[in-house]
Short mmCIF file of C-alpha atoms and ligand atoms in Angstrom, two decimals:
data_model
loop_
_atom_site.label_atom_id
_atom_site.label_comp_id
_atom_site.label_asym_id
_atom_site.label_seq_id
_atom_site.Cartn_x
_atom_site.Cartn_y
_atom_site.Cartn_z
CA MET A 1 90.85 -207.68 86.59
CA SER A 2 93.49 -210.42 85.57
CA GLY A 3 92.11 -213.80 86.12
CA GLN A 4 88.46 -212.24 86.50
CA GLN A 5 86.07 -213.84 83.98
CA TYR A 6 84.26 -211.32 81.52
CA THR A 7 80.84 -212.41 80.01
CA HIS A 8 78.53 -211.10 77.34
CA THR A 9 75.00 -210.03 78.40
CA ILE A 10 72.45 -211.81 76.21
CA ASP A 11 68.73 -211.97 77.00
CA GLY A 12 69.53 -210.67 80.74
CA LYS A 13 72.10 -213.48 81.26
CA ALA A 14 75.72 -213.85 81.38
CA GLU A 15 77.17 -216.02 78.64
CA THR A 16 80.61 -216.86 77.55
CA SER A 17 81.88 -218.22 74.38
CA ALA A 18 83.98 -221.22 72.99
CA GLN A 19 86.42 -218.67 71.48
CA SER A 20 88.27 -216.12 73.33
CA PHE A 21 91.10 -213.32 72.50
CA ASP A 22 93.42 -211.40 74.54
CA VAL A 23 93.10 -207.83 75.75
CA ILE A 24 96.24 -205.77 75.90
CA ASN A 25 97.38 -203.22 78.32
CA PRO A 26 98.78 -200.41 76.33
CA ALA A 27 100.95 -199.30 79.09
CA THR A 28 102.85 -202.41 79.16
CA ALA A 29 101.92 -203.90 75.61
CA GLN A 30 101.25 -207.19 77.41
CA PRO A 31 98.04 -209.16 77.52
CA PHE A 32 96.14 -208.92 80.95
CA ALA A 33 92.80 -210.67 80.27
CA LYS A 34 90.93 -212.82 77.97
CA CYS A 35 87.67 -211.65 76.33
CA PRO A 36 84.86 -214.01 74.98
CA ALA A 37 84.31 -213.69 71.12
CA ALA A 38 80.77 -214.21 70.42
CA SER A 39 79.97 -216.65 67.45
CA ARG A 40 77.77 -215.82 64.62
CA GLU A 41 74.98 -218.35 66.20
CA GLN A 42 75.42 -216.35 69.65
CA LEU A 43 74.81 -213.17 67.45
CA ASP A 44 71.54 -214.75 66.09
CA LYS A 45 70.29 -215.90 69.63
CA THR A 46 71.07 -212.36 70.74
CA VAL A 47 69.07 -210.83 67.97
CA ALA A 48 66.12 -212.95 68.62
CA ALA A 49 66.12 -212.04 72.44
CA ALA A 50 66.16 -208.32 71.21
CA ARG A 51 63.42 -208.73 69.06
CA ARG A 52 61.13 -210.58 71.46
CA ALA A 53 61.98 -207.82 74.03
CA PHE A 54 61.07 -205.03 71.51
CA GLY A 55 57.25 -205.46 71.87
CA PRO A 56 56.68 -204.86 75.55
CA TRP A 57 59.75 -202.25 75.74
CA SER A 58 58.28 -200.33 72.88
CA ARG A 59 54.79 -200.18 74.37
CA ARG A 60 56.28 -198.72 77.46
CA SER A 61 55.66 -194.98 77.70
CA PHE A 62 58.67 -192.50 77.59
CA ALA A 63 58.29 -191.91 81.23
CA GLU A 64 58.48 -195.65 82.13
CA ARG A 65 61.47 -196.06 79.97
CA ARG A 66 63.05 -193.17 81.40
CA GLU A 67 62.73 -194.57 84.96
CA ALA A 68 64.15 -198.03 83.92
CA ILE A 69 67.23 -196.20 82.17
CA VAL A 70 67.70 -194.11 85.11
CA ASN A 71 67.78 -197.14 87.32
CA PHE A 72 70.48 -198.58 85.02
CA ALA A 73 72.53 -195.47 85.28
CA HIS A 74 72.59 -195.60 88.97
CA ALA A 75 73.69 -199.16 88.93
CA LEU A 76 76.47 -198.06 86.68
CA ALA A 77 77.15 -195.46 89.14
CA ALA A 78 77.74 -197.85 91.76
CA ARG A 79 80.28 -199.63 89.70
CA ILE A 80 82.68 -196.68 88.90
CA ASP A 81 85.17 -197.84 91.28
CA ASP A 82 85.69 -201.32 89.90
CA ILE A 83 84.95 -200.43 86.11
CA GLY A 84 87.24 -197.58 86.42
CA PRO A 85 90.51 -199.48 86.67
CA VAL A 86 89.51 -202.02 83.90
CA LEU A 87 88.95 -199.09 81.63
CA THR A 88 92.36 -197.72 82.45
CA LEU A 89 94.07 -201.12 81.93
CA GLU A 90 92.57 -201.66 78.52
CA GLN A 91 92.49 -198.14 77.11
CA GLY A 92 95.40 -196.41 78.78
CA LYS A 93 93.91 -193.16 79.92
CA PRO A 94 94.75 -192.17 83.76
CA LEU A 95 92.43 -193.58 86.30
CA GLY A 96 90.90 -190.32 87.23
CA GLN A 97 89.88 -189.84 83.50
CA ALA A 98 88.66 -193.33 83.37
CA LYS A 99 86.19 -192.71 86.35
CA TRP A 100 85.33 -189.27 84.91
CA GLU A 101 84.20 -191.02 81.69
CA ILE A 102 81.96 -193.45 83.36
CA GLY A 103 80.65 -190.65 85.59
CA GLY A 104 80.03 -188.76 82.13
CA GLY A 105 78.26 -191.57 80.76
CA VAL A 106 75.90 -191.97 83.96
CA HIS A 107 75.08 -188.22 83.49
CA GLU A 108 74.30 -188.70 79.86
CA LEU A 109 72.04 -191.54 80.37
CA GLU A 110 70.08 -189.61 82.81
CA ALA A 111 70.24 -186.25 80.92
CA MET A 112 69.35 -187.46 77.56
CA CYS A 113 66.27 -189.13 78.55
CA GLN A 114 64.72 -185.66 79.77
CA MET A 115 63.26 -184.69 76.39
CA GLU A 116 60.36 -186.22 74.54
CA LEU A 117 59.47 -186.35 71.17
CA LYS A 118 55.72 -185.43 70.92
CA THR A 119 53.11 -185.83 68.20
CA GLU A 120 53.17 -182.78 66.21
CA VAL A 121 49.88 -181.59 64.46
CA LEU A 122 51.14 -180.50 61.01
CA ARG A 123 47.72 -179.03 59.65
CA ASN A 124 44.26 -178.89 61.05
CA ASP A 125 42.24 -176.78 58.50
CA GLY A 126 38.64 -177.78 59.16
CA LYS A 127 39.00 -180.44 56.46
CA HIS A 128 41.79 -182.61 57.96
CA ARG A 129 43.74 -183.14 60.86
CA VAL A 130 47.39 -184.34 59.91
CA GLU A 131 49.76 -185.49 62.54
CA LEU A 132 53.32 -186.45 62.65
CA VAL A 133 53.78 -189.39 64.98
CA TYR A 134 57.03 -191.06 65.86
CA HIS A 135 57.58 -195.04 66.24
CA PRO A 136 60.46 -196.88 67.51
CA LEU A 137 62.54 -198.78 64.80
CA GLY A 138 62.91 -202.28 66.33
CA VAL A 139 66.38 -203.60 66.89
CA VAL A 140 69.35 -201.25 67.06
CA GLY A 141 73.07 -202.46 66.47
CA ALA A 142 75.47 -200.18 68.31
CA ILE A 143 79.22 -200.33 67.33
CA THR A 144 81.75 -198.36 69.29
CA PRO A 145 85.36 -197.42 69.07
CA TRP A 146 88.32 -197.80 71.55
CA ASN A 147 88.84 -194.32 72.49
CA PHE A 148 85.69 -193.58 74.83
CA PRO A 149 84.12 -197.02 75.05
CA ILE A 150 81.71 -196.11 77.97
CA ILE A 151 80.77 -192.49 77.10
CA LEU A 152 80.12 -193.43 73.49
CA ALA A 153 78.15 -196.43 74.43
CA THR A 154 75.77 -194.43 76.63
CA HIS A 155 75.25 -191.86 73.93
CA LYS A 156 73.74 -194.90 71.97
CA ILE A 157 72.05 -196.66 74.79
CA ALA A 158 70.23 -193.78 76.15
CA HIS A 159 68.39 -192.60 72.97
CA GLY A 160 68.29 -196.03 71.41
CA LEU A 161 66.47 -197.41 74.36
CA TYR A 162 64.44 -194.20 75.41
CA ALA A 163 63.19 -194.32 71.85
CA GLY A 164 61.62 -197.65 72.50
CA ASN A 165 64.03 -199.82 70.64
CA THR A 166 66.17 -202.72 72.05
CA MET A 167 69.63 -202.90 71.35
CA VAL A 168 72.68 -205.29 70.67
CA LEU A 169 75.97 -203.22 71.68
CA LYS A 170 79.39 -204.42 70.38
CA PRO A 171 82.49 -202.80 71.83
CA SER A 172 85.73 -202.54 70.15
CA PRO A 173 88.05 -205.76 70.31
CA TYR A 174 90.79 -203.51 71.68
CA THR A 175 88.65 -202.07 74.64
CA PRO A 176 85.77 -204.65 75.28
CA LEU A 177 85.94 -205.44 79.06
CA SER A 178 84.59 -202.13 80.48
CA SER A 179 81.57 -202.48 78.11
CA LEU A 180 81.02 -206.15 79.19
CA LEU A 181 81.05 -205.08 82.84
CA MET A 182 78.48 -202.30 82.17
CA GLY A 183 76.42 -205.39 80.81
CA GLU A 184 76.12 -206.48 84.29
CA ALA A 185 74.53 -203.19 85.52
CA ALA A 186 72.12 -203.72 82.71
CA ARG A 187 71.09 -207.24 83.78
CA ASP A 188 69.96 -206.10 87.16
CA THR A 189 67.99 -203.19 86.18
CA LEU A 190 66.62 -203.50 82.47
CA PRO A 191 64.18 -206.23 81.22
CA PRO A 192 65.83 -209.26 79.56
CA GLY A 193 66.72 -208.67 75.82
CA VAL A 194 66.51 -204.81 76.08
CA LEU A 195 70.17 -204.26 76.11
CA ASN A 196 72.38 -206.86 75.04
CA ILE A 197 76.14 -206.45 75.09
CA VAL A 198 78.49 -208.77 73.26
CA ALA A 199 82.25 -208.82 72.32
CA GLY A 200 83.96 -210.26 69.37
CA GLY A 201 86.36 -209.08 66.36
CA ASN A 202 85.78 -207.00 63.71
CA GLU A 203 83.64 -209.64 61.86
CA LEU A 204 80.97 -209.33 64.63
CA GLY A 205 80.43 -205.82 63.66
CA GLN A 206 80.07 -206.97 60.20
CA TRP A 207 77.66 -209.63 60.86
CA MET A 208 75.72 -207.00 62.80
CA THR A 209 75.47 -204.84 59.80
CA GLU A 210 74.31 -207.72 57.48
CA HIS A 211 71.82 -209.09 59.90
CA PRO A 212 68.21 -209.28 58.79
CA GLY A 213 66.96 -209.12 62.35
CA ILE A 214 68.58 -205.61 63.14
CA ASP A 215 66.72 -202.48 61.77
CA ARG A 216 69.33 -199.80 62.50
CA ILE A 217 72.97 -199.40 62.99
CA SER A 218 74.55 -196.61 65.08
CA PHE A 219 78.12 -196.58 64.33
CA THR A 220 80.99 -194.77 65.80
CA GLY A 221 84.60 -195.29 64.37
CA SER A 222 86.85 -194.35 61.58
CA VAL A 223 86.02 -193.11 57.95
CA PRO A 224 87.03 -196.26 56.22
CA THR A 225 85.10 -198.56 58.34
CA GLY A 226 82.08 -196.18 58.36
CA LYS A 227 82.06 -196.79 54.50
CA ARG A 228 82.03 -200.51 54.81
CA VAL A 229 79.27 -200.26 57.34
CA MET A 230 77.22 -198.19 55.07
CA ALA A 231 77.82 -200.34 52.14
CA SER A 232 77.04 -203.60 54.15
CA ALA A 233 73.74 -202.10 55.76
CA ALA A 234 72.35 -201.08 52.34
CA GLY A 235 71.70 -204.81 51.74
CA THR A 236 68.90 -204.73 54.08
CA LEU A 237 68.28 -200.80 54.02
CA LYS A 238 68.91 -200.37 57.70
CA ARG A 239 68.94 -196.95 59.16
CA VAL A 240 72.40 -195.97 59.80
CA THR A 241 74.01 -193.13 61.57
CA LEU A 242 77.84 -192.89 61.22
CA GLU A 243 79.94 -190.96 63.69
CA LEU A 244 83.20 -190.78 62.22
CA GLY A 245 86.75 -189.20 62.28
CA GLY A 246 87.78 -185.54 62.10
CA ASN A 247 90.62 -183.29 61.39
CA ASP A 248 89.34 -180.52 63.43
CA PRO A 249 90.82 -176.92 62.80
CA ALA A 250 91.18 -174.00 65.62
CA ILE A 251 91.57 -170.70 64.35
CA VAL A 252 92.95 -168.23 66.54
CA LEU A 253 92.06 -164.50 65.65
CA GLU A 254 94.57 -161.60 66.32
CA ASP A 255 92.46 -160.17 69.29
CA ALA A 256 92.43 -163.63 71.20
CA ASN A 257 93.65 -163.49 74.82
CA LEU A 258 96.53 -166.12 74.78
CA ASP A 259 96.26 -166.82 78.64
CA GLU A 260 93.12 -168.33 78.05
CA VAL A 261 93.34 -169.67 74.56
CA THR A 262 96.82 -171.57 75.08
CA PRO A 263 95.57 -173.84 77.88
CA GLY A 264 92.24 -174.39 76.04
CA LEU A 265 93.84 -175.35 72.77
CA PHE A 266 96.31 -177.58 74.85
CA ARG A 267 93.57 -179.65 76.54
CA GLY A 268 91.54 -179.76 73.33
CA ALA A 269 94.41 -181.29 71.65
CA PHE A 270 96.18 -183.62 74.33
CA LEU A 271 93.37 -184.80 76.27
CA ASN A 272 93.12 -188.78 75.98
CA ALA A 273 96.54 -188.58 74.29
CA GLY A 274 94.85 -186.69 71.32
CA GLN A 275 92.73 -189.84 70.62
CA ILE A 276 89.14 -187.94 70.28
CA CYS A 277 87.39 -187.71 67.27
CA MET A 278 86.73 -183.78 67.97
CA ALA A 279 90.18 -183.25 69.39
CA VAL A 280 91.92 -180.05 68.08
CA LYS A 281 94.10 -181.66 65.23
CA ARG A 282 95.20 -178.17 63.40
CA VAL A 283 95.96 -174.80 64.77
CA TYR A 284 95.93 -171.74 62.48
CA ALA A 285 97.64 -168.72 64.27
CA PRO A 286 98.06 -165.24 62.93
CA GLU A 287 101.60 -163.86 62.50
CA LYS A 288 101.20 -161.46 65.42
CA LEU A 289 100.43 -164.20 68.03
CA TYR A 290 102.39 -167.18 66.33
CA GLU A 291 105.57 -167.22 68.31
CA PRO A 292 103.99 -166.47 71.86
CA LEU A 293 101.34 -169.26 71.06
CA VAL A 294 103.97 -171.85 69.98
CA GLU A 295 105.98 -171.00 73.09
CA GLY A 296 103.11 -171.25 75.34
CA LEU A 297 101.87 -174.68 74.04
CA THR A 298 105.53 -175.89 74.03
CA LYS A 299 105.94 -175.14 77.85
CA LEU A 300 102.70 -177.10 78.47
CA ALA A 301 103.59 -180.04 76.48
CA LEU A 302 107.12 -180.28 78.06
CA SER A 303 105.71 -180.36 81.63
CA HIS A 304 102.78 -182.83 80.83
CA ARG A 305 103.32 -185.91 82.85
CA VAL A 306 103.11 -188.92 80.68
CA GLY A 307 103.01 -192.37 82.25
CA ASP A 308 100.88 -195.59 83.00
CA GLY A 309 97.33 -194.76 83.76
CA MET A 310 97.42 -196.56 87.18
CA ASP A 311 99.98 -194.07 88.15
CA PRO A 312 98.27 -191.14 89.99
CA ASP A 313 100.86 -188.75 88.78
CA SER A 314 99.96 -189.62 85.16
CA GLU A 315 98.05 -186.80 83.29
CA MET A 316 98.36 -188.55 79.83
CA GLY A 317 98.69 -192.32 79.05
CA PRO A 318 99.83 -194.24 76.11
CA LEU A 319 98.20 -194.60 72.72
CA GLN A 320 95.58 -197.23 72.91
CA ASN A 321 97.16 -200.05 70.45
CA LYS A 322 100.12 -200.88 68.59
CA MET A 323 98.40 -199.98 65.01
CA GLN A 324 97.65 -196.58 66.37
CA PHE A 325 101.14 -196.02 67.69
CA ASP A 326 102.85 -197.06 64.34
CA LYS A 327 100.43 -194.74 62.59
CA VAL A 328 101.47 -191.78 64.71
CA VAL A 329 105.24 -192.82 64.51
CA GLY A 330 104.93 -192.89 60.69
CA ILE A 331 103.30 -189.40 60.97
CA LEU A 332 106.32 -187.89 62.92
CA GLU A 333 108.71 -189.43 60.75
CA ASP A 334 107.00 -187.82 57.63
CA THR A 335 106.90 -184.43 59.50
CA LYS A 336 110.68 -184.69 60.18
CA ARG A 337 111.29 -185.09 56.64
CA HIS A 338 109.68 -181.52 55.86
CA LYS A 339 112.79 -179.16 55.62
CA GLY A 340 111.78 -175.89 58.04
CA VAL A 341 109.40 -177.62 60.26
CA ARG A 342 110.24 -176.96 64.00
CA ILE A 343 109.64 -179.70 66.76
CA THR A 344 109.60 -177.62 69.75
CA ALA A 345 108.23 -180.10 72.31
CA GLY A 346 108.38 -184.08 72.10
CA GLY A 347 108.56 -185.64 68.79
CA HIS A 348 109.76 -189.09 69.96
CA THR A 349 108.55 -192.36 71.70
CA LEU A 350 109.07 -193.06 75.27
CA ASN A 351 112.18 -195.29 75.90
CA ARG A 352 109.95 -197.89 78.07
CA PRO A 353 107.40 -200.74 77.19
CA GLY A 354 104.15 -199.62 75.87
CA TYR A 355 102.87 -197.44 73.37
CA PHE A 356 103.80 -194.02 74.55
CA ILE A 357 104.67 -190.95 72.48
CA ALA A 358 105.82 -187.51 74.20
CA PRO A 359 103.40 -184.65 73.67
CA THR A 360 104.70 -182.92 70.69
CA VAL A 361 104.22 -179.52 69.28
CA VAL A 362 105.27 -178.81 65.50
CA ALA A 363 105.78 -175.18 64.39
CA ASP A 364 106.06 -173.91 60.97
CA ALA A 365 103.95 -176.84 59.81
CA GLU A 366 102.88 -176.99 56.27
CA ASP A 367 99.69 -177.68 54.50
CA ASP A 368 100.79 -180.60 52.59
CA MET A 369 102.22 -182.61 55.48
CA ARG A 370 100.44 -186.04 56.67
CA LEU A 371 100.36 -184.24 59.86
CA VAL A 372 97.99 -181.65 58.60
CA GLN A 373 96.06 -183.66 55.90
CA GLU A 374 95.09 -186.93 57.92
CA GLU A 375 93.57 -187.42 61.29
CA GLN A 376 96.58 -188.16 63.39
CA PHE A 377 94.59 -189.29 66.33
CA GLY A 378 97.62 -188.83 68.87
CA PRO A 379 99.46 -186.42 71.04
CA VAL A 380 101.15 -184.50 68.07
CA LEU A 381 99.86 -180.88 67.22
CA PRO A 382 100.85 -178.75 64.30
CA VAL A 383 100.59 -175.17 64.45
CA LEU A 384 100.26 -173.17 61.20
CA LYS A 385 100.76 -169.64 60.33
CA TYR A 386 98.24 -167.50 58.44
CA LYS A 387 98.09 -164.02 56.91
CA THR A 388 94.40 -163.27 56.66
CA VAL A 389 91.16 -164.63 58.10
CA ASP A 390 89.70 -165.57 54.79
CA GLU A 391 92.87 -167.43 54.11
CA ALA A 392 92.56 -169.41 57.47
CA VAL A 393 88.95 -170.39 56.83
CA ALA A 394 89.69 -171.51 53.31
CA ARG A 395 92.53 -173.80 54.70
CA ALA A 396 90.49 -174.98 57.47
CA ASN A 397 87.93 -176.06 55.13
CA ASP A 398 90.25 -177.59 52.78
CA THR A 399 89.61 -181.18 54.02
CA ARG A 400 87.36 -184.28 53.44
CA PHE A 401 86.65 -184.19 57.17
CA GLY A 402 84.01 -181.90 58.93
CA LEU A 403 83.50 -182.84 62.35
CA CYS A 404 84.16 -180.06 64.71
CA ALA A 405 86.22 -176.74 64.70
CA SER A 406 86.79 -173.64 66.91
CA VAL A 407 87.30 -169.89 66.87
CA TRP A 408 89.21 -168.04 69.43
CA THR A 409 88.74 -164.26 69.98
CA GLU A 410 87.54 -161.61 72.42
CA ASP A 411 84.74 -160.50 69.95
CA TYR A 412 82.28 -163.50 70.33
CA GLU A 413 79.80 -162.25 67.66
CA TYR A 414 82.45 -161.80 65.05
CA GLY A 415 83.82 -165.38 66.18
CA ALA A 416 80.18 -166.61 65.56
CA GLU A 417 80.38 -165.21 62.07
CA ILE A 418 83.41 -167.05 61.31
CA ALA A 419 82.02 -170.13 62.91
CA LYS A 420 79.26 -170.15 60.30
CA ARG A 421 81.79 -170.18 57.50
CA ILE A 422 83.52 -173.34 58.62
CA GLU A 423 82.21 -176.66 57.18
CA ALA A 424 81.81 -178.60 60.65
CA GLY A 425 78.99 -180.19 62.48
CA THR A 426 79.81 -178.17 65.61
CA VAL A 427 81.90 -175.01 65.85
CA TRP A 428 82.70 -173.52 69.38
CA VAL A 429 83.97 -170.10 69.97
CA ASN A 430 86.47 -170.01 72.64
CA HIS A 431 86.24 -173.77 73.40
CA HIS A 432 86.96 -177.13 71.80
CA VAL A 433 85.92 -180.63 72.87
CA GLY A 434 82.81 -181.71 74.64
CA SER A 435 79.34 -182.87 74.21
CA GLU A 436 76.04 -182.10 75.99
CA ALA A 437 72.94 -183.91 76.25
CA ASP A 438 70.73 -181.38 74.48
CA LEU A 439 73.30 -180.58 71.62
CA PRO A 440 72.99 -182.62 68.39
CA PHE A 441 76.51 -184.06 67.21
CA GLY A 442 77.67 -185.24 63.98
CA GLY A 443 79.85 -184.50 61.08
CA PHE A 444 79.97 -182.52 57.81
CA LYS A 445 81.27 -184.40 54.66
CA GLU A 446 83.03 -187.72 55.35
CA SER A 447 83.08 -186.96 59.21
CA GLY A 448 79.27 -188.76 59.23
CA ILE A 449 75.90 -189.12 58.23
CA GLY A 450 73.24 -188.09 60.74
CA ARG A 451 73.29 -186.80 64.25
CA GLU A 452 73.18 -188.22 67.63
CA ILE A 453 72.27 -186.61 70.92
CA GLY A 454 69.76 -183.91 71.26
CA MET A 455 66.29 -183.93 69.69
CA LEU A 456 67.82 -184.67 66.32
CA GLY A 457 69.55 -187.87 67.85
CA LEU A 458 66.53 -189.07 69.61
CA ALA A 459 64.41 -188.46 66.32
CA SER A 460 67.02 -190.53 64.39
CA TYR A 461 66.28 -193.72 66.44
CA MET A 462 62.42 -193.22 65.52
CA GLU A 463 60.54 -193.63 62.17
CA PRO A 464 58.30 -190.59 61.48
CA GLN A 465 54.74 -191.40 60.32
CA VAL A 466 52.08 -188.92 58.78
CA ILE A 467 48.45 -189.80 59.85
CA LYS A 468 45.90 -187.97 57.66
CA VAL A 469 42.29 -187.93 59.13
CA PRO A 470 39.36 -186.26 57.35
CA LEU A 471 37.20 -183.99 59.71
CA ARG A 472 33.45 -184.07 59.48
CA ALA A 473 31.91 -180.55 58.63
P1 NAD B 1 87.27 -198.47 63.82
O1 NAD B 1 86.49 -198.04 62.53
O2 NAD B 1 88.48 -199.45 63.41
O3 NAD B 1 86.36 -199.36 64.53
C1 NAD B 1 85.31 -199.10 65.27
C2 NAD B 1 84.36 -200.20 65.61
O4 NAD B 1 83.93 -200.88 64.23
C3 NAD B 1 85.01 -201.33 66.36
O5 NAD B 1 83.97 -201.96 67.32
C4 NAD B 1 85.44 -202.43 65.24
O6 NAD B 1 85.44 -203.80 65.84
C5 NAD B 1 84.21 -202.19 64.29
N1 NAD B 1 84.44 -202.68 62.99
C6 NAD B 1 85.50 -202.84 62.32
N2 NAD B 1 85.36 -203.58 60.97
C7 NAD B 1 83.92 -203.40 60.87
C8 NAD B 1 83.18 -203.84 59.78
N3 NAD B 1 83.61 -204.17 58.76
N4 NAD B 1 81.89 -203.76 60.04
C9 NAD B 1 81.34 -203.26 61.34
N5 NAD B 1 82.02 -202.99 62.24
C10 NAD B 1 83.40 -202.91 62.02
O7 NAD B 1 87.65 -197.24 64.71
P2 NAD B 1 88.65 -197.09 65.81
O8 NAD B 1 89.91 -197.12 65.32
O9 NAD B 1 88.04 -198.11 66.89
O10 NAD B 1 88.19 -195.69 66.39
C11 NAD B 1 88.96 -194.69 66.16
C12 NAD B 1 87.99 -193.80 65.03
O11 NAD B 1 86.89 -193.46 65.66
C13 NAD B 1 88.72 -192.46 64.98
O12 NAD B 1 88.74 -192.19 63.30
C14 NAD B 1 87.88 -191.43 65.47
O13 NAD B 1 87.90 -190.13 64.86
C15 NAD B 1 86.54 -192.13 65.23
N6 NAD B 1 85.64 -191.71 66.17
C16 NAD B 1 84.43 -190.83 66.06
C17 NAD B 1 83.79 -190.32 66.86
C18 NAD B 1 82.63 -189.25 66.59
O14 NAD B 1 81.58 -189.38 67.35
N7 NAD B 1 82.38 -188.88 65.46
C19 NAD B 1 83.94 -190.68 68.31
C20 NAD B 1 84.92 -191.33 68.58
C21 NAD B 1 85.74 -191.84 67.68
#
């Protein structure tokens, strides 16, 4: 960890760079390791290696590629105990959750490669046979954020490679080290050039989006950066998927069972210190359940153990970086300026080094507060009161975001009806947060473009082609 040398994986080999940058432990706000910063020339070399590897890799069958990806998954699984602590040190999450994330990535690599995009016969009318076939696209540039560096990368790796593409993966400069270690597992198990992992600053991401040798960008990050990525990729008409931010509403209906709803909402809002694109970010509760729900959430928030992720007692770590910490502190200050708002738990930073904010519940929140309008991406949850379900749905939809949402009720079918009225890529009934290998994931509105995961995700890494053949009479 500290003192350990971290290297890029380029063309199957370890490589360092002339430039490097500090990686900071958010639990101490101190640097603990150096990360190499790839130069533009190194990116060119990496893209050239990925292009060379593309031909042979794309000619393999799905089954052959599956076998190689599963070997990679097993090599990653064998490294959980040494990559886990590095993920905790750079990201802040408790060690158990860091290991769980890597284990989840291993699972996704295996599970997402079970499906196959088969040739479809669109027409066979005696005159013509028309087939829809799928081709891999070429080199994929994958760009990931700092909240779940491993699992978000494995989503891209699994379908990107399985579809027959090769890849250049760039992690966030805040959390690059666990991804670089994942590259070591790739070196041992995948052909050189198939999966390259290079670290660097934001400019490296921009060079990738402009690069003429990259055919597709798979981006996960914030809405503003997503817009820049799309604009930059337009220069070469790269295929793009954007998995962006969210401001997920959770609507609790009058018949909901609070014994189940309260812990479900709490977990959905505070896991990973609230730094999840699909975290619960606004709760709408009916008048009848309002006070008991606020009371239940407050009790859980006050007993939630916050601390250094390396401490086995910690249930929640710090915010990942100073910029995010300052943003959430700013949102808290704005919240406190609103008269009538009640902060029933937390509302303050922790008096210790690092970027810690106490789990916070805000009752009597109002629609025009920053906390409700923006993606807080932190452990601060507003609870809003509503009178009618129609009103709750309208307020839930009154946002430029549309990633996920949830409806909580004992009447599952009625819940499904309400779910269909919410403008979001995924709406759960009696659940919030999670992704599954066979379910497409992505956002409505400014929460993204396209889908990852599931058949739609696999198809997004391929180009469809129509083949029309005349038939002899
Ligand atoms: P970010 O947009 O700041 O950075 C994401 C990545 O983009 C990083 O690797 C960064 O180096 C790179 N980057 C920055 N500028 C770039 C540019 N001009 N061109 C290309 N790449 C560039 O996001 P973040 O702060 O790291 O992550 C938090 C955000 O990600 C939140 O909004 C969260 O909701 C979102 N997110 C979305 C999903 C999803 O699946 N929809 C999942 C996780 C996180």
